[in-house]
PDB file of C-alpha atoms in Angstrom:
ATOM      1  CA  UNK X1359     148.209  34.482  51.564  1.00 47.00           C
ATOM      2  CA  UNK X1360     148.686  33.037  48.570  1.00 51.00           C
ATOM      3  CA  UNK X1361     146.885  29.515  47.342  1.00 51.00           C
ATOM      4  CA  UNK X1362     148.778  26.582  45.640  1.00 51.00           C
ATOM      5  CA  UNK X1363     146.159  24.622  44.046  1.00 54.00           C
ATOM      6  CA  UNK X1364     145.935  20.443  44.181  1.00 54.00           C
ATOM      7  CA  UNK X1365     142.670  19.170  43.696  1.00 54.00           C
ATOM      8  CA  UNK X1366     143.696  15.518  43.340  1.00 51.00           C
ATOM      9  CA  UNK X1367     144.263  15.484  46.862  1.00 51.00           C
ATOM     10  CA  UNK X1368     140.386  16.576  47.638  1.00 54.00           C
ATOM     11  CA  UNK X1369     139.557  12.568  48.347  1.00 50.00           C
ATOM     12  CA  UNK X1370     141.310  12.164  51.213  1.00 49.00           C
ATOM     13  CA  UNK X1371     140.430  15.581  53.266  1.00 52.00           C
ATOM     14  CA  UNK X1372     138.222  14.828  56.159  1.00 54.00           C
ATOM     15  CA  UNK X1373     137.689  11.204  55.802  1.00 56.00           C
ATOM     16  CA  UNK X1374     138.197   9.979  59.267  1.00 56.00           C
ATOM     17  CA  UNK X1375     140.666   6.782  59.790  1.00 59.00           C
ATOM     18  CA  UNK X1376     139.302   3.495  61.298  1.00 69.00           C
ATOM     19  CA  UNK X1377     141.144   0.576  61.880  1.00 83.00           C
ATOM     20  CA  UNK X1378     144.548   0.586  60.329  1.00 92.00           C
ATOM     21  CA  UNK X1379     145.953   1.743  56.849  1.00 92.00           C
ATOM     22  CA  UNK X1380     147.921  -0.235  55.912  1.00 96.00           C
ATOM     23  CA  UNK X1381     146.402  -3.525  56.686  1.00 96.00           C
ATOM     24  CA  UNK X1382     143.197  -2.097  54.997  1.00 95.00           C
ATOM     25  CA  UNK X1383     145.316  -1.872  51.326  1.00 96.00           C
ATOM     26  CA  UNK X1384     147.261  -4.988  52.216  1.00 95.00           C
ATOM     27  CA  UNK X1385     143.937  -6.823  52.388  1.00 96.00           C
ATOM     28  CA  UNK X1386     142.887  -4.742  48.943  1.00 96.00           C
ATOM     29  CA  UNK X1387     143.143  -6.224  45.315  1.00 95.00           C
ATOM     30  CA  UNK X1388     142.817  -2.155  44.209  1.00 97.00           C
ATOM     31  CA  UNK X1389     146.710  -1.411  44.228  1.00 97.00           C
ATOM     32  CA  UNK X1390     146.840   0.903  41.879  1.00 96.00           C
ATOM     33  CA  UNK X1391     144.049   2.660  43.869  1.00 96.00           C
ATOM     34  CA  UNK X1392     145.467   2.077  46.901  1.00 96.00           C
ATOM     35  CA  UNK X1393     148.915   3.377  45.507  1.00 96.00           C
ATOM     36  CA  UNK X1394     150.755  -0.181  46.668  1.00 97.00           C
ATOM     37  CA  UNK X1395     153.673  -0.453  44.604  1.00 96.00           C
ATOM     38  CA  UNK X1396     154.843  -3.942  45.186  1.00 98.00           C
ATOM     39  CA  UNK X1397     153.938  -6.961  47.622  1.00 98.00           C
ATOM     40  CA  UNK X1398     156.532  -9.354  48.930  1.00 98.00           C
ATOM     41  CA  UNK X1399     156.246 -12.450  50.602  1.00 98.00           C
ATOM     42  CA  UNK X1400     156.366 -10.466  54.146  1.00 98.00           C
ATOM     43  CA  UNK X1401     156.598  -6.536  53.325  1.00 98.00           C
ATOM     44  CA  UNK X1402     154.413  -4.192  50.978  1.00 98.00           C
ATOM     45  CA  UNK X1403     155.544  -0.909  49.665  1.00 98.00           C
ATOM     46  CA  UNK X1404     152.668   1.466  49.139  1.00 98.00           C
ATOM     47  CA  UNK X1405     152.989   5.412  48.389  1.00 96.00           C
ATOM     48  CA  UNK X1406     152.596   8.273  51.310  1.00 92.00           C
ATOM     49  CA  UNK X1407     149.287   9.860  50.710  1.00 88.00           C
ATOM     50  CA  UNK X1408     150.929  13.062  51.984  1.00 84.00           C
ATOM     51  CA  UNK X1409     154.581  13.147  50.530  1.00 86.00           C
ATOM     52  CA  UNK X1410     157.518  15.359  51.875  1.00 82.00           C
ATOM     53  CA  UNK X1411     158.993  15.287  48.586  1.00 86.00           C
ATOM     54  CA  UNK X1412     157.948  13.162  45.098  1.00 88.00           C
ATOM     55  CA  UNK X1413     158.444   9.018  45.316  1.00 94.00           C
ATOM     56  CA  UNK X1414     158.227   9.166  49.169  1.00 94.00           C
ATOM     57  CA  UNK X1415     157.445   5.702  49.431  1.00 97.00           C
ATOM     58  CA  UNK X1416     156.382   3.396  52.819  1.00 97.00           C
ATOM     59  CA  UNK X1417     157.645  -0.094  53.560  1.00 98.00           C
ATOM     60  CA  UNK X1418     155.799  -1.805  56.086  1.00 98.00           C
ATOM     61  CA  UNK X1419     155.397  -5.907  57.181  1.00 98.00           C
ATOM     62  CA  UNK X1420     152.122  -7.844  56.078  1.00 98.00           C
ATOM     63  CA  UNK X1421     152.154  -8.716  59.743  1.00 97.00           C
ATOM     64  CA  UNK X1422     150.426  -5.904  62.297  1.00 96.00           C
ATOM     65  CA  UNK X1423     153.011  -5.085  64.408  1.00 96.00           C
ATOM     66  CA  UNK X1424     153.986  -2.036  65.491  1.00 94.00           C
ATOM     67  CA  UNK X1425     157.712  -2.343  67.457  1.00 95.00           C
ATOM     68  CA  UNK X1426     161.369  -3.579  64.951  1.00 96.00           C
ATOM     69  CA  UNK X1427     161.678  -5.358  68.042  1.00 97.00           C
ATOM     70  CA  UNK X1428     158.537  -7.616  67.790  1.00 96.00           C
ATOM     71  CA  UNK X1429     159.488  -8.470  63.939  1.00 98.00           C
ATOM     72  CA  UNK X1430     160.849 -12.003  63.389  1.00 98.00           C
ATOM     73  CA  UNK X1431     164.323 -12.511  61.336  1.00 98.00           C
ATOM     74  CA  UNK X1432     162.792 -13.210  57.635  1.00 98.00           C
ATOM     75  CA  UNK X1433     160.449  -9.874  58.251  1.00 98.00           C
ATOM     76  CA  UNK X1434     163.367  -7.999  59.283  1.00 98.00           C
ATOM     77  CA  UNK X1435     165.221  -9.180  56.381  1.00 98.00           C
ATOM     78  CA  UNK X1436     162.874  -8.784  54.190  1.00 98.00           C
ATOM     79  CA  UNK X1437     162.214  -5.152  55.348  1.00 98.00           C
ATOM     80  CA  UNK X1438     165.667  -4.084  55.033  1.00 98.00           C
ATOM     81  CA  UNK X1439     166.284  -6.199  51.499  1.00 98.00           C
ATOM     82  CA  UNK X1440     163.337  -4.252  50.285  1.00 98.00           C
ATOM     83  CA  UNK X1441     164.353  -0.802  51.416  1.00 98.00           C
ATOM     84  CA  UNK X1442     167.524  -1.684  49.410  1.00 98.00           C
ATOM     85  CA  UNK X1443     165.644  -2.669  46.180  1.00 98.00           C
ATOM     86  CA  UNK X1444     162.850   0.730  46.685  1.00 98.00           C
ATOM     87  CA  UNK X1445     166.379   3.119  46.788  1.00 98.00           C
ATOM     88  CA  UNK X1446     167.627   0.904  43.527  1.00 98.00           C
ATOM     89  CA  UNK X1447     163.887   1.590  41.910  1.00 98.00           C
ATOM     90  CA  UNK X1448     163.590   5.700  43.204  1.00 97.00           C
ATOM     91  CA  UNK X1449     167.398   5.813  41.306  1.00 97.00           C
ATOM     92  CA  UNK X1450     166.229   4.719  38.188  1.00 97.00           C
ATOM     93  CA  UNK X1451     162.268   6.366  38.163  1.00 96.00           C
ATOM     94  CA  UNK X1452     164.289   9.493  39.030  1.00 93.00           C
ATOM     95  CA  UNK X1453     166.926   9.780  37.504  1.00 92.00           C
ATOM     96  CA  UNK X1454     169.481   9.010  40.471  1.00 90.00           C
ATOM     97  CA  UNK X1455     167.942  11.625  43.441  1.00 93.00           C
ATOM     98  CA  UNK X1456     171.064  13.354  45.358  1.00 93.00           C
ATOM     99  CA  UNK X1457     169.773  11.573  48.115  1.00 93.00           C
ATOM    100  CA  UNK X1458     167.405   9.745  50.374  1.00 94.00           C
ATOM    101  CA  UNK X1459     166.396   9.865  53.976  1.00 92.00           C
ATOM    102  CA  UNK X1460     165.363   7.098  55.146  1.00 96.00           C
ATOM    103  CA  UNK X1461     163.955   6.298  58.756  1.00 95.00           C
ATOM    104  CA  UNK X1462     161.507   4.744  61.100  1.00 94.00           C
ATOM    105  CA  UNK X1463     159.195   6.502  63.539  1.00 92.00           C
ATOM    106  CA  UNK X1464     159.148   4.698  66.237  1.00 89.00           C
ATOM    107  CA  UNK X1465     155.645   5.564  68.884  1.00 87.00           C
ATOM    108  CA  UNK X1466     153.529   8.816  68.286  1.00 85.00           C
ATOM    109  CA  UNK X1467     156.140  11.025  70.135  1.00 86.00           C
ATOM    110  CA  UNK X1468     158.689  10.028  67.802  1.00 85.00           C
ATOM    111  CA  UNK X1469     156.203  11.363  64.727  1.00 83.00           C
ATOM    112  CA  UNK X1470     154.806   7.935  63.985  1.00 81.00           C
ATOM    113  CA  UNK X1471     151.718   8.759  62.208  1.00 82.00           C
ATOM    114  CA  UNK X1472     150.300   5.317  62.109  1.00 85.00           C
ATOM    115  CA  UNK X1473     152.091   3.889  65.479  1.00 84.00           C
ATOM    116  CA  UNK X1474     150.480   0.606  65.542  1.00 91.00           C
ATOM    117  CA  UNK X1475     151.761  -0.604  62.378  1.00 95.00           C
ATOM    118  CA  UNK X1476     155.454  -0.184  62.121  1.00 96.00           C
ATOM    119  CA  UNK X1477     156.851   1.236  58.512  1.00 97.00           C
ATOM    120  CA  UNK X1478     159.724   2.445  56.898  1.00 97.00           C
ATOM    121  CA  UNK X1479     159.928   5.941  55.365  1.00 95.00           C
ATOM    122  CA  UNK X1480     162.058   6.200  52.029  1.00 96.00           C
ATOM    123  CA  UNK X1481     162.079   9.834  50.735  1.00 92.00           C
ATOM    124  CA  UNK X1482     164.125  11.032  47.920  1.00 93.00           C
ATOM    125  CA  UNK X1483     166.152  14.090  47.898  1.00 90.00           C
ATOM    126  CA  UNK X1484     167.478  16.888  45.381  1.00 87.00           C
ATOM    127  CA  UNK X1485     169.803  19.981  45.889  1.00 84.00           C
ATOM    128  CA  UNK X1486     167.159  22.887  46.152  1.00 73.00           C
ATOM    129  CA  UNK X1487     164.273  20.528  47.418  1.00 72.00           C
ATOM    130  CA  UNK X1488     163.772  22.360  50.556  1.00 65.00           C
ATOM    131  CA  UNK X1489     163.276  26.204  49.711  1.00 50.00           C
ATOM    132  CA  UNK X1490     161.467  28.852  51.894  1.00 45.00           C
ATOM    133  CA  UNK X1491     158.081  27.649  50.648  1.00 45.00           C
ATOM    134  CA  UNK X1492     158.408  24.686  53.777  1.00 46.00           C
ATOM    135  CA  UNK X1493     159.778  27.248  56.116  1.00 44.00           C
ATOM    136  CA  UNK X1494     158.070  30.836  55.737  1.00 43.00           C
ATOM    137  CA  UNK X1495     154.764  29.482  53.960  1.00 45.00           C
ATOM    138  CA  UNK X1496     154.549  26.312  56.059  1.00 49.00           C
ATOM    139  CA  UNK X1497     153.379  25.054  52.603  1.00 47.00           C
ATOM    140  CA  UNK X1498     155.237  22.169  50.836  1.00 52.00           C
ATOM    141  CA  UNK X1499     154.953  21.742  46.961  1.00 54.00           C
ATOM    142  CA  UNK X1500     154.905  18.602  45.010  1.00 59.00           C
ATOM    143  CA  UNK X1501     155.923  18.868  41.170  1.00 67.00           C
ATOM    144  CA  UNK X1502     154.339  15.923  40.358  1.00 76.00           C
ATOM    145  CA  UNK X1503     150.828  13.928  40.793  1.00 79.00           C
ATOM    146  CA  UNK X1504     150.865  10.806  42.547  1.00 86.00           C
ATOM    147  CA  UNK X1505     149.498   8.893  39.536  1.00 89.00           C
ATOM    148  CA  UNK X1506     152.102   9.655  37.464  1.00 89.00           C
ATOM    149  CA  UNK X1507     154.978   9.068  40.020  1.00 91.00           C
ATOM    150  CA  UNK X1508     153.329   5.428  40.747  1.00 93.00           C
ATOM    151  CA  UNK X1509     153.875   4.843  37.145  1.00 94.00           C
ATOM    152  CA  UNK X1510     157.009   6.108  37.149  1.00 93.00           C
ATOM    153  CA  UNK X1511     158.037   3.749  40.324  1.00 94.00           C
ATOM    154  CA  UNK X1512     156.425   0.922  38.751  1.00 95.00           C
ATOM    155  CA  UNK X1513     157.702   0.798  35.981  1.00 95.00           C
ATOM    156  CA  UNK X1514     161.209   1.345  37.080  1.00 95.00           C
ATOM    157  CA  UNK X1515     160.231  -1.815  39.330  1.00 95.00           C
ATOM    158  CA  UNK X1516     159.203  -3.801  36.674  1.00 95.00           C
ATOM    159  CA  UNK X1517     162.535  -3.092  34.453  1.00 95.00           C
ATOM    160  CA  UNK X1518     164.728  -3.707  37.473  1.00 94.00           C
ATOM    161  CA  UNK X1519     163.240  -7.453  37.445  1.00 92.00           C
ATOM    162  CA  UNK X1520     163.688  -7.890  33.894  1.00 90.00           C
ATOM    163  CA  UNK X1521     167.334  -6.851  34.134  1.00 88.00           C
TER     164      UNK X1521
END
């Protein structure tokens, strides 16, 4: 078998989760550490650790809560005005993706890795992105680090607010 190499990564390996994610970088000042791209008034947007594809970003409430249903009307606006403004940001970091999925996994048996904490999924797409690496290797590749696609994101962010 062959080995794809991505050392970056290394850091998180075998660190065992406590408490939740999400509410552990909301309560950071480290962003950039943490990977959060932006902080509303009622959402955050921070980076998937583990990305299907390059800019797969994460939009989830300040709030702990882990059901849509259990959001109030300004979170659920908020979370949905957000997603909007993320797919206007991926566009212009990316150089307009073919696509995007984007979802929410809602309860462990629907895939939700961090159940307790609800969170939208924004993943940009290309023609090509999914090749036989994903299927025969069971091995995804990444073309880019996540440093320099949180710049990338960023600063399409911060352009987007000047326009």
């Amino acid at each position: 078998m062959e080995n794809l190499w991505a050392p970056w990564r290394s850091i998180y390996i075998g660190k065992p989760q406590t408490g939740c994610i999400f509410c552990e970088k909301l309560n950071s000042d480290q962003d950039e550490e943490n990977l959060v791209i932006y902080r509303g008034d009622k959402t955050f947007v921070i980076m998937n650790l583990y990305p299907y594809n390059n800019g797969h970003l994460l939009i989830a409430p300040h709030r702990h809560v882990g059901d849509i249903t259990e959001l109030t009307d300004d979170e659920l606006l908020e979370l949905n005005k957000m997603t909007q403004f993320m797919v206007q940001a991926l566009r212009r970091a990316f150089g307009n993706p073919h696509g995007f999925n984007i979802g929410i996994n809602l309860g462990k048996v629907a895939g939700a890795g961090i159940p307790g904490h609800l969170h939208v999924h924004i993943v940009p797409r290309w023609e090509g992105d999914a090749n036989f690496m994903a299927v025969v290797g069971d091995t995804r590749v990444i073309s880019e680090g996540l440093q320099r696609t949180y710049e990338k994101i960023t600063g399409a962010i911060a352009a987007l607010k000047n326009e």
